[in-house]
Short mmCIF file of C-alpha atoms in Angstrom, two decimals:
data_model
loop_
_atom_site.label_atom_id
_atom_site.label_comp_id
_atom_site.label_asym_id
_atom_site.label_seq_id
_atom_site.Cartn_x
_atom_site.Cartn_y
_atom_site.Cartn_z
CA MET X 1 0.09 -4.23 11.41
CA GLU X 2 -0.15 -7.03 13.95
CA ILE X 3 -0.07 -7.54 17.71
CA TYR X 4 2.05 -10.39 19.06
CA PHE X 5 1.99 -11.26 22.77
CA LEU X 6 5.27 -12.30 24.42
CA GLY X 7 3.97 -12.27 27.99
CA THR X 8 0.48 -12.03 29.50
CA ASN X 9 0.86 -12.73 33.22
CA ALA X 10 0.70 -10.26 36.11
CA GLY X 11 3.34 -9.98 38.80
CA VAL X 12 5.45 -13.10 38.34
CA PRO X 13 5.98 -15.66 35.57
CA THR X 14 4.28 -19.03 35.79
CA LEU X 15 4.85 -22.31 33.98
CA GLN X 16 2.05 -21.34 31.60
CA ARG X 17 2.66 -17.62 31.02
CA ASN X 18 5.48 -15.12 31.17
CA VAL X 19 5.22 -11.59 32.54
CA THR X 20 4.15 -8.66 30.42
CA SER X 21 5.45 -7.80 26.96
CA VAL X 22 3.60 -6.94 23.76
CA ALA X 23 5.00 -6.46 20.26
CA LEU X 24 3.42 -4.29 17.57
CA ARG X 25 4.64 -5.62 14.23
CA LEU X 26 4.75 -2.93 11.53
CA LEU X 27 5.30 -5.30 8.64
CA GLU X 28 4.29 -3.17 5.67
CA GLU X 29 4.62 0.22 7.32
CA ARG X 30 8.27 0.15 8.55
CA ARG X 31 9.60 -3.44 8.35
CA THR X 32 10.26 -3.19 12.08
CA PHE X 33 8.48 -3.89 15.33
CA TRP X 34 7.84 -1.90 18.50
CA MET X 35 7.69 -3.43 21.96
CA PHE X 36 5.58 -2.39 24.94
CA ASP X 37 6.98 -3.47 28.32
CA CYS X 38 9.74 -5.98 28.84
CA GLY X 39 9.25 -8.20 31.84
CA GLU X 40 11.86 -10.69 33.04
CA GLY X 41 12.52 -13.42 30.48
CA THR X 42 11.20 -11.47 27.49
CA GLN X 43 14.32 -12.19 25.43
CA HIS X 44 13.69 -15.93 25.94
CA GLN X 45 10.17 -15.41 24.61
CA VAL X 46 11.58 -13.57 21.58
CA LEU X 47 13.76 -16.60 20.79
CA ARG X 48 10.60 -18.71 20.54
CA SER X 49 8.85 -16.18 18.30
CA PRO X 50 9.18 -14.97 14.68
CA LEU X 51 10.59 -11.67 15.98
CA ARG X 52 14.22 -10.65 15.58
CA LEU X 53 15.75 -8.17 17.98
CA GLY X 54 17.65 -6.51 15.16
CA LYS X 55 14.27 -5.32 13.85
CA LEU X 56 13.25 -3.78 17.18
CA GLU X 57 13.00 -0.03 16.58
CA LYS X 58 11.23 1.39 19.65
CA LEU X 59 10.46 0.12 23.13
CA PHE X 60 7.86 1.71 25.39
CA ILE X 61 7.72 1.07 29.15
CA THR X 62 4.38 1.73 30.83
CA HIS X 63 5.70 1.85 34.40
CA LEU X 64 8.67 0.83 36.50
CA HIS X 65 7.34 -2.27 38.26
CA GLY X 66 9.57 -5.28 37.80
CA ASP X 67 7.11 -7.43 35.88
CA HIS X 68 7.16 -4.78 33.14
CA LEU X 69 10.86 -3.82 33.33
CA PHE X 70 13.26 -6.46 34.62
CA GLY X 71 13.89 -7.99 31.19
CA LEU X 72 15.05 -4.71 29.67
CA PRO X 73 18.81 -4.64 30.44
CA GLY X 74 19.32 -8.18 29.20
CA LEU X 75 17.32 -7.61 26.04
CA ILE X 76 19.20 -4.40 25.23
CA SER X 77 22.51 -6.18 25.68
CA SER X 78 21.49 -9.28 23.71
CA ARG X 79 20.24 -7.16 20.82
CA GLY X 80 23.85 -6.28 19.99
CA TYR X 81 25.00 -9.91 20.19
CA GLN X 82 22.19 -10.90 17.83
CA GLY X 83 23.28 -8.53 15.09
CA GLY X 84 21.30 -5.44 16.02
CA THR X 85 23.11 -2.36 14.72
CA SER X 86 20.27 0.08 13.97
CA PRO X 87 19.33 2.71 16.60
CA LEU X 88 16.95 1.78 19.42
CA THR X 89 14.87 4.30 21.37
CA VAL X 90 13.40 3.39 24.77
CA TYR X 91 10.58 5.52 26.20
CA GLY X 92 9.30 5.48 29.75
CA PRO X 93 8.58 7.36 32.98
CA PRO X 94 11.22 9.31 34.94
CA GLY X 95 13.63 6.91 36.63
CA LEU X 96 14.03 4.71 33.55
CA LYS X 97 17.34 6.29 32.53
CA ALA X 98 18.88 5.87 35.99
CA TYR X 99 17.79 2.22 36.06
CA LEU X 100 19.32 1.46 32.67
CA ASP X 101 22.46 3.52 33.19
CA ILE X 102 23.27 1.67 36.42
CA SER X 103 22.33 -1.78 35.08
CA LEU X 104 24.35 -1.43 31.89
CA SER X 105 27.36 0.31 33.43
CA VAL X 106 27.76 -1.99 36.44
CA SER X 107 27.49 -5.04 34.18
CA GLN X 108 29.92 -3.41 31.71
CA SER X 109 27.50 -4.18 28.91
CA ARG X 110 28.73 -3.18 25.47
CA ILE X 111 26.01 -1.68 23.29
CA PRO X 112 27.20 -1.59 19.63
CA TYR X 113 24.37 0.63 18.41
CA LYS X 114 22.90 4.01 19.25
CA LEU X 115 20.68 3.69 22.33
CA GLU X 116 18.47 6.65 23.20
CA ILE X 117 16.47 6.78 26.42
CA VAL X 118 13.54 9.21 26.45
CA GLU X 119 11.84 9.89 29.77
CA HIS X 120 8.41 11.47 29.61
CA SER X 121 5.48 12.58 31.74
CA GLY X 122 2.80 12.07 29.11
CA GLY X 123 1.71 13.99 26.04
CA LEU X 124 3.03 13.61 22.48
CA ILE X 125 6.27 11.65 22.75
CA PHE X 126 6.96 10.71 19.12
CA GLU X 127 5.83 11.77 15.66
CA ASP X 128 7.05 11.29 12.12
CA GLU X 129 5.43 11.21 8.69
CA THR X 130 3.59 7.93 9.33
CA PHE X 131 2.93 7.61 13.08
CA LYS X 132 2.47 9.53 16.26
CA VAL X 133 2.54 8.18 19.81
CA GLU X 134 0.85 9.86 22.75
CA ALA X 135 1.10 8.85 26.41
CA GLY X 136 -1.40 9.46 29.20
CA LEU X 137 -1.19 8.96 32.96
CA LEU X 138 -3.32 6.19 34.44
CA GLU X 139 -4.00 5.24 38.08
CA HIS X 140 -1.68 2.70 39.68
CA ARG X 141 0.52 2.43 42.80
CA ILE X 142 3.27 4.23 40.86
CA ASP X 143 3.05 6.38 37.76
CA SER X 144 1.76 4.18 34.96
CA TYR X 145 1.06 5.27 31.40
CA GLY X 146 -1.02 4.16 28.49
CA TYR X 147 0.17 4.62 24.91
CA ARG X 148 -1.96 5.63 21.93
CA VAL X 149 -0.34 4.79 18.60
CA THR X 150 -1.96 6.59 15.67
CA GLU X 151 -1.16 5.65 12.11
CA LYS X 152 -1.57 8.72 9.92
CA ASP X 153 -3.99 8.64 7.01
CA SER X 154 -2.44 7.48 3.74
CA PRO X 155 -3.30 8.86 0.28
CA GLY X 156 -6.06 7.10 -1.60
CA ASN X 157 -5.25 4.81 -4.52
CA LEU X 158 -5.69 5.84 -8.12
CA ASN X 159 -8.91 4.78 -9.81
CA THR X 160 -7.13 2.76 -12.48
CA GLU X 161 -10.34 1.64 -14.19
CA LEU X 162 -11.36 5.25 -14.74
CA LEU X 163 -7.89 6.13 -16.00
CA LYS X 164 -8.03 3.25 -18.48
CA SER X 165 -11.25 4.72 -19.86
CA TYR X 166 -9.24 7.84 -20.67
CA GLY X 167 -6.72 5.67 -22.50
CA LEU X 168 -3.99 6.16 -19.90
CA LYS X 169 -1.55 3.40 -19.05
CA PRO X 170 0.64 3.15 -15.94
CA GLY X 171 3.60 5.50 -16.21
CA PRO X 172 4.84 8.97 -15.29
CA LEU X 173 1.37 10.52 -15.63
CA TYR X 174 0.09 8.15 -12.96
CA GLY X 175 2.82 9.41 -10.65
CA ARG X 176 1.88 13.05 -11.25
CA LEU X 177 -1.78 12.33 -10.54
CA LYS X 178 -0.83 10.45 -7.37
CA LYS X 179 0.99 13.60 -6.22
CA GLY X 180 -2.21 15.59 -6.73
CA GLU X 181 -1.29 17.23 -10.04
CA ASP X 182 -3.92 17.74 -12.74
CA ILE X 183 -2.75 16.57 -16.17
CA THR X 184 -3.74 16.97 -19.82
CA THR X 185 -3.59 13.97 -22.13
CA ASP X 186 -2.11 14.04 -25.66
CA GLU X 187 -5.69 14.29 -26.91
CA GLY X 188 -6.18 17.49 -24.88
CA VAL X 189 -8.38 15.96 -22.17
CA LEU X 190 -7.98 17.55 -18.73
CA ILE X 191 -7.89 14.99 -15.92
CA ARG X 192 -8.21 16.39 -12.43
CA ALA X 193 -6.35 14.43 -9.78
CA ALA X 194 -9.15 14.87 -7.24
CA GLU X 195 -11.55 13.06 -9.57
CA VAL X 196 -9.39 9.97 -10.11
CA ILE X 197 -8.04 9.36 -6.59
CA HIS X 198 -10.03 7.39 -4.06
CA ALA X 199 -10.61 8.83 -0.60
CA PRO X 200 -7.62 8.70 1.78
CA LYS X 201 -7.22 5.48 3.74
CA ARG X 202 -7.82 6.14 7.43
CA GLY X 203 -4.95 5.23 9.70
CA ARG X 204 -5.44 2.70 12.47
CA ILE X 205 -5.30 3.49 16.18
CA VAL X 206 -3.85 1.02 18.68
CA VAL X 207 -4.05 1.71 22.43
CA ILE X 208 -1.93 -0.22 24.92
CA LEU X 209 -2.70 0.60 28.53
CA GLY X 210 -0.38 -0.07 31.45
CA ASP X 211 -1.50 -1.31 34.84
CA THR X 212 -4.42 0.74 36.10
CA ARG X 213 -7.69 0.68 37.92
CA PRO X 214 -10.61 2.48 36.24
CA CYS X 215 -9.72 6.15 35.91
CA ALA X 216 -10.49 9.27 33.91
CA GLY X 217 -7.17 9.07 32.04
CA SER X 218 -8.09 5.88 30.19
CA LEU X 219 -11.01 7.28 28.20
CA PRO X 220 -9.27 9.95 26.07
CA LEU X 221 -6.45 7.54 25.27
CA ALA X 222 -8.85 4.81 24.10
CA GLN X 223 -11.33 7.04 22.26
CA ASP X 224 -12.40 5.53 18.90
CA ALA X 225 -9.46 3.12 18.84
CA ASP X 226 -9.41 0.23 16.39
CA LEU X 227 -7.79 -1.95 19.06
CA ILE X 228 -7.55 -1.53 22.83
CA ILE X 229 -5.25 -3.74 24.91
CA HIS X 230 -6.26 -3.54 28.56
CA GLU X 231 -5.24 -5.36 31.70
CA ALA X 232 -7.78 -7.72 33.24
CA THR X 233 -5.96 -8.96 36.31
CA PHE X 234 -9.09 -10.29 38.02
CA ALA X 235 -12.64 -11.41 37.39
CA HIS X 236 -15.23 -8.91 38.57
CA SER X 237 -16.10 -11.06 41.58
CA LEU X 238 -12.74 -9.81 42.92
CA ALA X 239 -13.41 -6.15 42.11
CA GLU X 240 -12.60 -5.06 45.69
CA MET X 241 -9.21 -6.76 45.52
CA ALA X 242 -8.59 -5.26 42.09
CA HIS X 243 -9.26 -1.79 43.45
CA GLN X 244 -7.06 -2.38 46.49
CA TYR X 245 -4.12 -3.39 44.28
CA HIS X 246 -4.76 -0.68 41.67
CA HIS X 247 -5.79 -3.12 38.95
CA SER X 248 -8.86 -3.71 36.76
CA THR X 249 -11.33 -6.51 36.22
CA ALA X 250 -12.35 -7.90 32.84
CA GLN X 251 -15.74 -6.21 33.19
CA GLN X 252 -14.12 -2.85 33.87
CA ALA X 253 -11.90 -3.21 30.81
CA ALA X 254 -14.97 -3.94 28.69
CA GLU X 255 -16.79 -0.93 30.11
CA LEU X 256 -13.88 1.29 29.10
CA ALA X 257 -13.85 -0.15 25.54
CA ARG X 258 -17.60 0.40 25.25
CA ASP X 259 -17.51 3.95 26.60
CA ALA X 260 -14.56 4.86 24.37
CA GLY X 261 -16.29 3.64 21.21
CA GLY X 262 -13.51 1.14 20.53
CA ALA X 263 -13.76 -1.48 17.80
CA GLU X 264 -11.92 -4.39 19.44
CA LEU X 265 -10.61 -5.24 22.91
CA ILE X 266 -7.92 -7.72 23.93
CA LEU X 267 -7.58 -8.62 27.61
CA THR X 268 -4.17 -9.36 29.13
CA HIS X 269 -2.11 -9.18 32.39
CA PHE X 270 -3.90 -12.05 34.12
CA SER X 271 -3.48 -13.01 37.78
CA SER X 272 -1.53 -16.22 38.46
CA ARG X 273 -4.67 -17.66 40.07
CA TYR X 274 -5.89 -18.34 36.50
CA THR X 275 -3.57 -21.07 35.31
CA SER X 276 -5.02 -21.85 31.87
CA GLN X 277 -7.05 -20.39 29.05
CA GLU X 278 -9.97 -22.48 30.32
CA GLU X 279 -9.80 -20.79 33.73
CA LEU X 280 -9.78 -17.43 31.96
CA ALA X 281 -13.04 -18.23 30.15
CA PRO X 282 -15.22 -16.56 32.83
CA LEU X 283 -13.25 -13.32 32.40
CA LEU X 284 -13.87 -13.43 28.67
CA LYS X 285 -17.57 -14.13 29.21
CA GLU X 286 -18.09 -11.22 31.61
CA ALA X 287 -16.30 -8.86 29.22
CA GLN X 288 -18.19 -10.04 26.14
CA GLU X 289 -21.51 -9.46 27.88
CA ILE X 290 -20.64 -5.76 27.87
CA PHE X 291 -18.35 -5.50 24.84
CA PRO X 292 -18.90 -8.46 22.49
CA ASN X 293 -15.79 -7.89 20.34
CA THR X 294 -13.42 -8.99 23.10
CA LEU X 295 -10.60 -11.53 22.90
CA LEU X 296 -8.17 -13.06 25.38
CA ALA X 297 -4.47 -12.47 24.79
CA GLU X 298 -2.47 -15.63 24.29
CA GLU X 299 1.29 -15.86 24.13
CA PHE X 300 2.93 -16.61 20.77
CA CYS X 301 -0.30 -15.75 18.98
CA THR X 302 -0.76 -13.07 16.32
CA PHE X 303 -3.72 -10.68 16.34
CA PRO X 304 -4.19 -8.56 13.18
CA VAL X 305 -5.04 -4.89 13.70
CA TYR X 306 -8.09 -4.27 11.55
CA ARG X 307 -9.09 -0.90 10.16
CA ARG X 308 -12.64 -0.03 11.08
CA THR X 309 -14.86 0.86 8.11
CA PRO X 310 -16.17 4.42 8.50
CA GLY X 311 -19.73 4.56 9.81
CA ASN X 312 -19.82 1.19 11.53
CA ASP X 313 -17.79 -1.28 13.56
CA ALA X 314 -16.93 -3.61 10.68
CA ALA X 315 -13.27 -3.96 9.81
CA ASP X 316 -11.31 -4.52 6.64
#
């Protein structure tokens, strides 16, 4: 599981950064990737990345401002031209379906795959045997949502060293134990599955928050997350401006990560006034003073999603 940033700027693209889009690569889990927001020019960013639109499975829109949305019709259309045939589901606030229906119908775009548009007002919006996704309302000029992606716990591995001591070799009996069945060896030894299976592997939690100023809705979404991705449009010296425009500062993002008991924080959605990673350094510094395990998002860079070890903030 990896995070890959396609756009990190707020409002408009610049020569250095594109507008918002984040990919969650589910390499071992599903062999697909999910996308969060799709600002103008996102499909150009994809062309410069290791991502392939045919592998895009789900796309989540946090809110209907243009810097998070205007790239969506073009990307949906191009996905078909680039060999995408598998279904694609797009989630977002009410109004998303009307926007896409008009854009795709007026342009007479041909979509050669099943496209499903799911409008929501928060709550549990997706669940299967491996993941669930919950959305929560934040505080912005228009309805803006954060998404909490929870990977479900996976069964523990077999203790193969212990099984070897019983004289067992890999085979059908291993499979029965893995399913939780107790077995009896040819020598009449009872082996209980619970005694030879390691503890379940805890699933990871990734939280991607849309545009917001500090609000009560952020905390339950971010609680105990392994990774929190939070906007940091301004340095805290511009906190009044941030509040006026319904955005957050780097310090406020760090305070949320600290209060939520998160393990790692990545800042993104930077104002155009910060033209380079060097000019963003003060934002990183103010966040790290409150929440040390903070990083700056950078386009075309991969950030692994680590699983926190139970009982502390270390990751494996």
